[in-house]
mmCIF file of C-alpha atoms in Angstrom:
data_model
loop_
_atom_site.group_PDB
_atom_site.id
_atom_site.type_symbol
_atom_site.label_atom_id
_atom_site.label_comp_id
_atom_site.label_asym_id
_atom_site.label_seq_id
_atom_site.Cartn_x
_atom_site.Cartn_y
_atom_site.Cartn_z
ATOM 1 C CA MET G 273 127.157 44.405 155.840
ATOM 2 C CA SER G 274 123.273 44.173 156.813
ATOM 3 C CA CYS G 275 120.960 41.995 158.127
ATOM 4 C CA PHE G 276 118.566 40.894 155.290
ATOM 5 C CA GLU G 277 120.492 42.023 152.480
ATOM 6 C CA THR G 278 121.790 40.874 149.179
ATOM 7 C CA SER G 279 125.041 42.598 147.993
ATOM 8 C CA THR G 280 126.700 42.543 144.397
ATOM 9 C CA PHE G 281 130.510 43.130 144.490
ATOM 10 C CA LEU G 282 131.572 43.977 140.900
ATOM 11 C CA LYS G 283 135.132 43.142 140.401
ATOM 12 C CA ASN G 284 137.552 45.941 138.617
ATOM 13 C CA PRO G 285 139.634 43.526 136.224
ATOM 14 C CA GLN G 286 142.628 45.709 136.573
ATOM 15 C CA VAL G 287 143.108 45.342 140.818
ATOM 16 C CA PHE G 288 144.937 42.491 141.850
ATOM 17 C CA LYS G 289 147.092 41.905 144.960
ATOM 18 C CA THR G 290 150.359 40.747 143.762
ATOM 19 C CA GLU G 291 150.558 37.435 145.709
ATOM 20 C CA VAL G 292 147.402 36.300 144.378
ATOM 21 C CA PHE G 293 148.230 37.244 141.040
ATOM 22 C CA ILE G 294 151.390 35.176 141.052
ATOM 23 C CA GLU G 295 149.216 32.172 142.175
ATOM 24 C CA ALA G 296 146.845 32.427 139.624
ATOM 25 C CA VAL G 297 149.620 32.933 136.673
ATOM 26 C CA LYS G 298 151.100 29.564 137.979
ATOM 27 C CA LYS G 299 147.947 27.639 137.201
ATOM 28 C CA PHE G 300 147.776 28.752 133.618
ATOM 29 C CA ASN G 301 151.432 28.033 133.337
ATOM 30 C CA TRP G 302 152.293 31.288 131.992
ATOM 31 C CA GLU G 303 156.005 32.587 132.437
ATOM 32 C CA TYR G 304 156.693 35.452 134.774
ATOM 33 C CA GLU G 305 159.587 37.490 136.116
ATOM 34 C CA ILE G 306 159.207 39.291 139.447
ATOM 35 C CA LYS G 307 160.929 42.895 139.124
ATOM 36 C CA SER G 308 160.066 44.039 142.647
ATOM 37 C CA ASP G 309 157.851 43.358 145.457
ATOM 38 C CA ASN G 310 155.187 45.613 143.735
ATOM 39 C CA GLU G 311 155.758 44.642 139.862
ATOM 40 C CA VAL G 312 155.634 41.024 137.929
ATOM 41 C CA VAL G 313 155.964 41.040 134.564
ATOM 42 C CA VAL G 314 154.246 38.070 132.329
ATOM 43 C CA THR G 315 156.787 36.989 129.723
ATOM 44 C CA LYS G 316 155.252 34.525 127.947
ATOM 45 C CA ILE G 317 151.858 33.223 126.935
ATOM 46 C CA PRO G 318 151.594 29.859 125.044
ATOM 47 C CA ASN G 319 150.988 30.243 121.445
ATOM 48 C CA THR G 320 151.630 34.225 121.524
ATOM 49 C CA ASN G 321 154.406 35.694 119.924
ATOM 50 C CA LEU G 322 155.356 38.652 122.077
ATOM 51 C CA HIS G 323 158.562 39.186 120.042
ATOM 52 C CA GLY G 324 160.579 39.540 123.345
ATOM 53 C CA GLU G 325 158.106 42.015 124.813
ATOM 54 C CA TYR G 326 155.558 41.436 128.333
ATOM 55 C CA ALA G 327 152.454 40.223 128.083
ATOM 56 C CA ILE G 328 151.087 41.451 131.201
ATOM 57 C CA LYS G 329 151.948 43.103 134.058
ATOM 58 C CA ILE G 330 150.867 44.054 137.562
ATOM 59 C CA LYS G 331 152.039 47.168 139.566
ATOM 60 C CA ASN G 332 151.025 48.567 142.558
ATOM 61 C CA GLY G 333 147.925 46.347 142.335
ATOM 62 C CA THR G 334 146.985 47.325 138.745
ATOM 63 C CA VAL G 335 147.023 45.014 135.835
ATOM 64 C CA THR G 336 147.641 46.484 132.363
ATOM 65 C CA TYR G 337 147.951 44.554 129.136
ATOM 66 C CA ASN G 338 150.540 44.914 126.249
ATOM 67 C CA SER G 339 147.911 46.409 123.766
ATOM 68 C CA TYR G 340 150.502 46.377 120.836
ATOM 69 C CA TYR G 341 151.150 42.702 120.702
ATOM 70 C CA LEU G 342 147.897 41.479 122.037
ATOM 71 C CA LYS G 343 145.913 43.309 119.638
ATOM 72 C CA ASN G 344 146.428 40.699 116.898
ATOM 73 C CA GLY G 345 142.946 39.509 116.612
ATOM 74 C CA LYS G 346 139.881 39.566 118.449
ATOM 75 C CA GLU G 347 139.909 35.808 118.844
ATOM 76 C CA LEU G 348 143.292 36.452 120.839
ATOM 77 C CA ILE G 349 141.828 38.932 122.962
ATOM 78 C CA LYS G 350 138.639 36.697 123.832
ATOM 79 C CA GLU G 351 140.971 33.722 124.744
ATOM 80 C CA LEU G 352 142.985 36.261 126.923
ATOM 81 C CA GLN G 353 139.984 37.641 128.405
ATOM 82 C CA SER G 354 138.575 34.069 129.117
ATOM 83 C CA GLU G 355 141.428 33.397 130.983
ATOM 84 C CA PHE G 356 141.066 36.431 133.031
ATOM 85 C CA PHE G 357 137.283 34.942 133.914
ATOM 86 C CA VAL G 358 138.870 32.290 135.359
ATOM 87 C CA LEU G 359 141.720 34.286 137.393
ATOM 88 C CA ASN G 360 138.771 36.621 138.589
ATOM 89 C CA VAL G 361 136.983 33.886 140.231
ATOM 90 C CA GLU G 362 139.977 32.682 141.889
ATOM 91 C CA TYR G 363 140.632 36.052 143.146
ATOM 92 C CA ALA G 364 136.902 36.563 144.435
ATOM 93 C CA LYS G 365 137.229 33.424 146.297
ATOM 94 C CA LYS G 366 140.767 34.167 147.994
ATOM 95 C CA THR G 367 139.520 37.374 149.021
ATOM 96 C CA ILE G 368 136.556 36.661 150.667
ATOM 97 C CA LEU G 369 138.375 33.764 152.506
ATOM 98 C CA THR G 370 141.211 36.319 153.545
ATOM 99 C CA GLU G 371 138.716 39.277 154.728
ATOM 100 C CA PHE G 372 136.602 36.875 156.578
ATOM 101 C CA GLU G 373 138.766 34.646 157.925
ATOM 102 C CA SER G 374 140.665 37.765 159.348
ATOM 103 C CA VAL G 375 137.441 38.581 161.668
ATOM 104 C CA GLY G 376 137.246 35.202 163.034
ATOM 105 C CA PHE G 377 134.606 33.706 160.385
ATOM 106 C CA SER G 378 135.285 30.198 158.817
ATOM 107 C CA LEU G 379 134.288 28.459 155.568
ATOM 108 C CA LYS G 380 131.536 26.303 154.964
ATOM 109 C CA LYS G 381 131.226 24.232 151.821
ATOM 110 C CA ASP G 382 127.911 24.230 150.242
ATOM 111 C CA TYR G 383 128.089 19.989 148.982
ATOM 112 C CA ASP G 384 124.957 20.442 147.345
ATOM 113 C CA PHE G 385 126.049 23.316 144.629
ATOM 114 C CA GLU G 386 127.191 22.100 141.670
ATOM 115 C CA PRO G 387 129.084 24.761 139.049
ATOM 116 C CA ASN G 388 127.206 25.709 136.011
ATOM 117 C CA GLU G 389 127.693 28.155 133.508
ATOM 118 C CA GLU G 390 127.044 31.476 135.297
ATOM 119 C CA VAL G 391 127.621 30.330 138.889
ATOM 120 C CA LYS G 392 131.400 28.961 139.390
ATOM 121 C CA GLU G 393 131.374 28.811 143.375
ATOM 122 C CA LYS G 394 129.333 28.817 146.218
ATOM 123 C CA PHE G 395 129.807 28.866 150.379
ATOM 124 C CA PHE G 396 128.941 29.963 153.321
ATOM 125 C CA MET G 397 131.125 32.003 155.951
ATOM 126 C CA VAL G 398 130.033 30.874 159.569
ATOM 127 C CA GLY G 399 130.406 33.517 162.393
ATOM 128 C CA TYR G 400 129.725 33.067 166.109
ATOM 129 C CA SER G 401 128.119 35.865 168.329
ATOM 130 C CA LYS G 402 129.941 36.554 171.914
ATOM 131 C CA LEU G 403 126.610 38.190 173.114
ATOM 132 C CA GLU G 404 125.342 36.598 176.545
ATOM 133 C CA ASN G 405 121.775 37.643 175.730
ATOM 134 C CA GLU G 406 121.900 36.418 171.763
ATOM 135 C CA ASP G 407 119.931 33.431 171.511
ATOM 136 C CA GLU G 408 120.623 33.077 167.671
ATOM 137 C CA LYS G 409 124.726 33.140 167.980
ATOM 138 C CA ARG G 410 125.354 31.319 164.816
ATOM 139 C CA THR G 411 125.305 33.442 161.506
ATOM 140 C CA GLU G 412 125.787 32.147 158.061
ATOM 141 C CA ILE G 413 126.411 34.424 155.261
ATOM 142 C CA GLU G 414 125.944 33.055 151.769
ATOM 143 C CA PHE G 415 128.509 33.529 149.082
ATOM 144 C CA SER G 416 127.894 33.138 145.006
ATOM 145 C CA ILE G 417 131.018 34.055 142.445
ATOM 146 C CA LEU G 418 129.832 34.209 139.054
ATOM 147 C CA LYS G 419 131.829 33.400 135.923
ATOM 148 C CA ASP G 420 133.323 36.634 135.743
ATOM 149 C CA GLY G 421 134.217 37.181 139.233
ATOM 150 C CA THR G 422 131.323 38.984 140.381
ATOM 151 C CA ILE G 423 130.460 38.087 143.945
ATOM 152 C CA ILE G 424 126.854 37.781 145.164
ATOM 153 C CA SER G 425 126.326 37.644 149.002
ATOM 154 C CA ASP G 426 123.147 36.915 150.793
ATOM 155 C CA SER G 427 122.423 37.591 154.344
ATOM 156 C CA ASN G 428 119.588 37.074 156.872
ATOM 157 C CA TYR G 429 119.428 37.811 160.649
ATOM 158 C CA ILE G 430 123.008 38.691 161.722
ATOM 159 C CA PRO G 431 123.527 39.523 165.432
ATOM 160 C CA TYR G 432 124.985 42.943 166.725
ATOM 161 C CA ASP G 433 128.879 42.240 167.401
ATOM 162 C CA VAL G 434 128.991 39.727 164.235
ATOM 163 C CA HIS G 435 127.534 42.763 162.284
ATOM 164 C CA GLU G 436 130.453 44.740 163.218
ATOM 165 C CA LEU G 437 133.160 41.991 162.003
ATOM 166 C CA ALA G 438 130.932 41.167 158.535
ATOM 167 C CA ASP G 439 131.413 45.043 158.274
ATOM 168 C CA LYS G 440 135.043 45.234 158.308
ATOM 169 C CA ALA G 441 135.459 42.164 155.764
ATOM 170 C CA MET G 442 132.847 43.522 153.596
ATOM 171 C CA GLU G 443 135.059 46.769 153.289
ATOM 172 C CA GLY G 444 138.255 44.773 152.588
ATOM 173 C CA ILE G 445 136.303 43.193 149.726
ATOM 174 C CA GLU G 446 135.137 46.595 148.037
ATOM 175 C CA LYS G 447 138.631 47.651 148.673
ATOM 176 C CA ALA G 448 140.439 44.768 146.980
ATOM 177 C CA PHE G 449 137.952 44.937 144.305
ATOM 178 C CA GLY G 450 138.328 48.440 143.507
ATOM 179 C CA ASN G 451 134.405 49.364 143.291
ATOM 180 C CA THR G 452 132.193 50.578 146.177
ATOM 181 C CA ARG G 453 128.719 49.548 146.495
ATOM 182 C CA ARG G 454 125.800 51.818 146.125
ATOM 183 C CA GLU G 455 122.740 51.670 148.234
ATOM 184 C CA GLY G 456 119.801 50.463 146.056
ATOM 185 C CA ILE G 457 121.951 49.164 143.461
ATOM 186 C CA GLU G 458 124.723 47.049 144.400
ATOM 187 C CA ILE G 459 122.885 46.633 147.855
ATOM 188 C CA LYS G 460 119.317 45.402 147.989
ATOM 189 C CA ARG G 461 117.318 45.241 151.508
ATOM 190 C CA LYS G 462 115.154 42.190 151.980
ATOM 191 C CA GLU G 463 111.789 42.539 154.010
ATOM 192 C CA ILE G 464 112.953 41.875 157.814
ATOM 193 C CA PRO G 465 110.553 39.500 159.127
ATOM 194 C CA VAL G 466 108.048 40.029 161.968
ATOM 195 C CA ARG G 467 109.977 38.025 164.460
ATOM 196 C CA TYR G 468 113.150 39.790 163.845
ATOM 197 C CA LYS G 469 111.755 43.864 163.970
ATOM 198 C CA ASN G 470 112.994 43.669 167.671
ATOM 199 C CA LYS G 471 115.994 42.391 167.510
ATOM 200 C CA SER G 472 119.654 44.115 166.468
ATOM 201 C CA TYR G 473 119.631 45.245 162.697
ATOM 202 C CA CYS G 474 120.820 47.426 160.257
ATOM 203 C CA SER G 475 118.924 50.403 158.848
ATOM 204 C CA ALA G 476 118.372 51.293 155.210
ATOM 205 C CA SER G 477 121.098 53.710 155.770
ATOM 206 C CA ASN G 478 123.293 50.692 156.916
ATOM 207 C CA LYS G 479 123.893 51.917 160.141
ATOM 208 C CA ILE G 480 123.663 49.288 163.050
ATOM 209 C CA ILE G 481 120.761 49.904 165.263
ATOM 210 C CA ALA G 482 120.635 47.923 168.373
ATOM 211 C CA LYS G 483 117.316 47.158 170.099
ATOM 212 C CA ASN G 484 116.676 45.435 173.347
#
């Protein structure tokens, strides 16, 4: 996590936390069976004939589909994929909240935001610096979630100690999503305003540099 940065987290659709997967499945009214702590099987999807076989299963965080019975037609596959877009959005939001709240950030809703075809969620995670000489203790990091579960974060100035907490949370999101951000591709630096160039900030190499 850097000051004055935008980051994109691309969701690997095969990586899920089991407990989040179960919550999402419940909302879709799909029938499921818990095989073990690490394996859950979706046994029935409305209007789909599975001939007694499973539809989808998650095992050790990896989601797989029953390609034999779910390849009956492109429309069926598209319908299933559209449901997973919804699931991905929910998974993305839960992941952000879990990782940032675990390091002391809190949620701030964006009451002016209205979901649209492309962007389904927008909110802020708020953190506070404990540095005595810090004159801008409050930090807001904006998060947008696109229709397929992609996360886009946007940050401005972040105090040194809040940096470290945000770094940990962002690493947790990467791990949960199964994809690593790349400098200059998913991670893009914004120009640092003159007033902040003598304060703490992250360099282009993503290394925290403390300035007094």
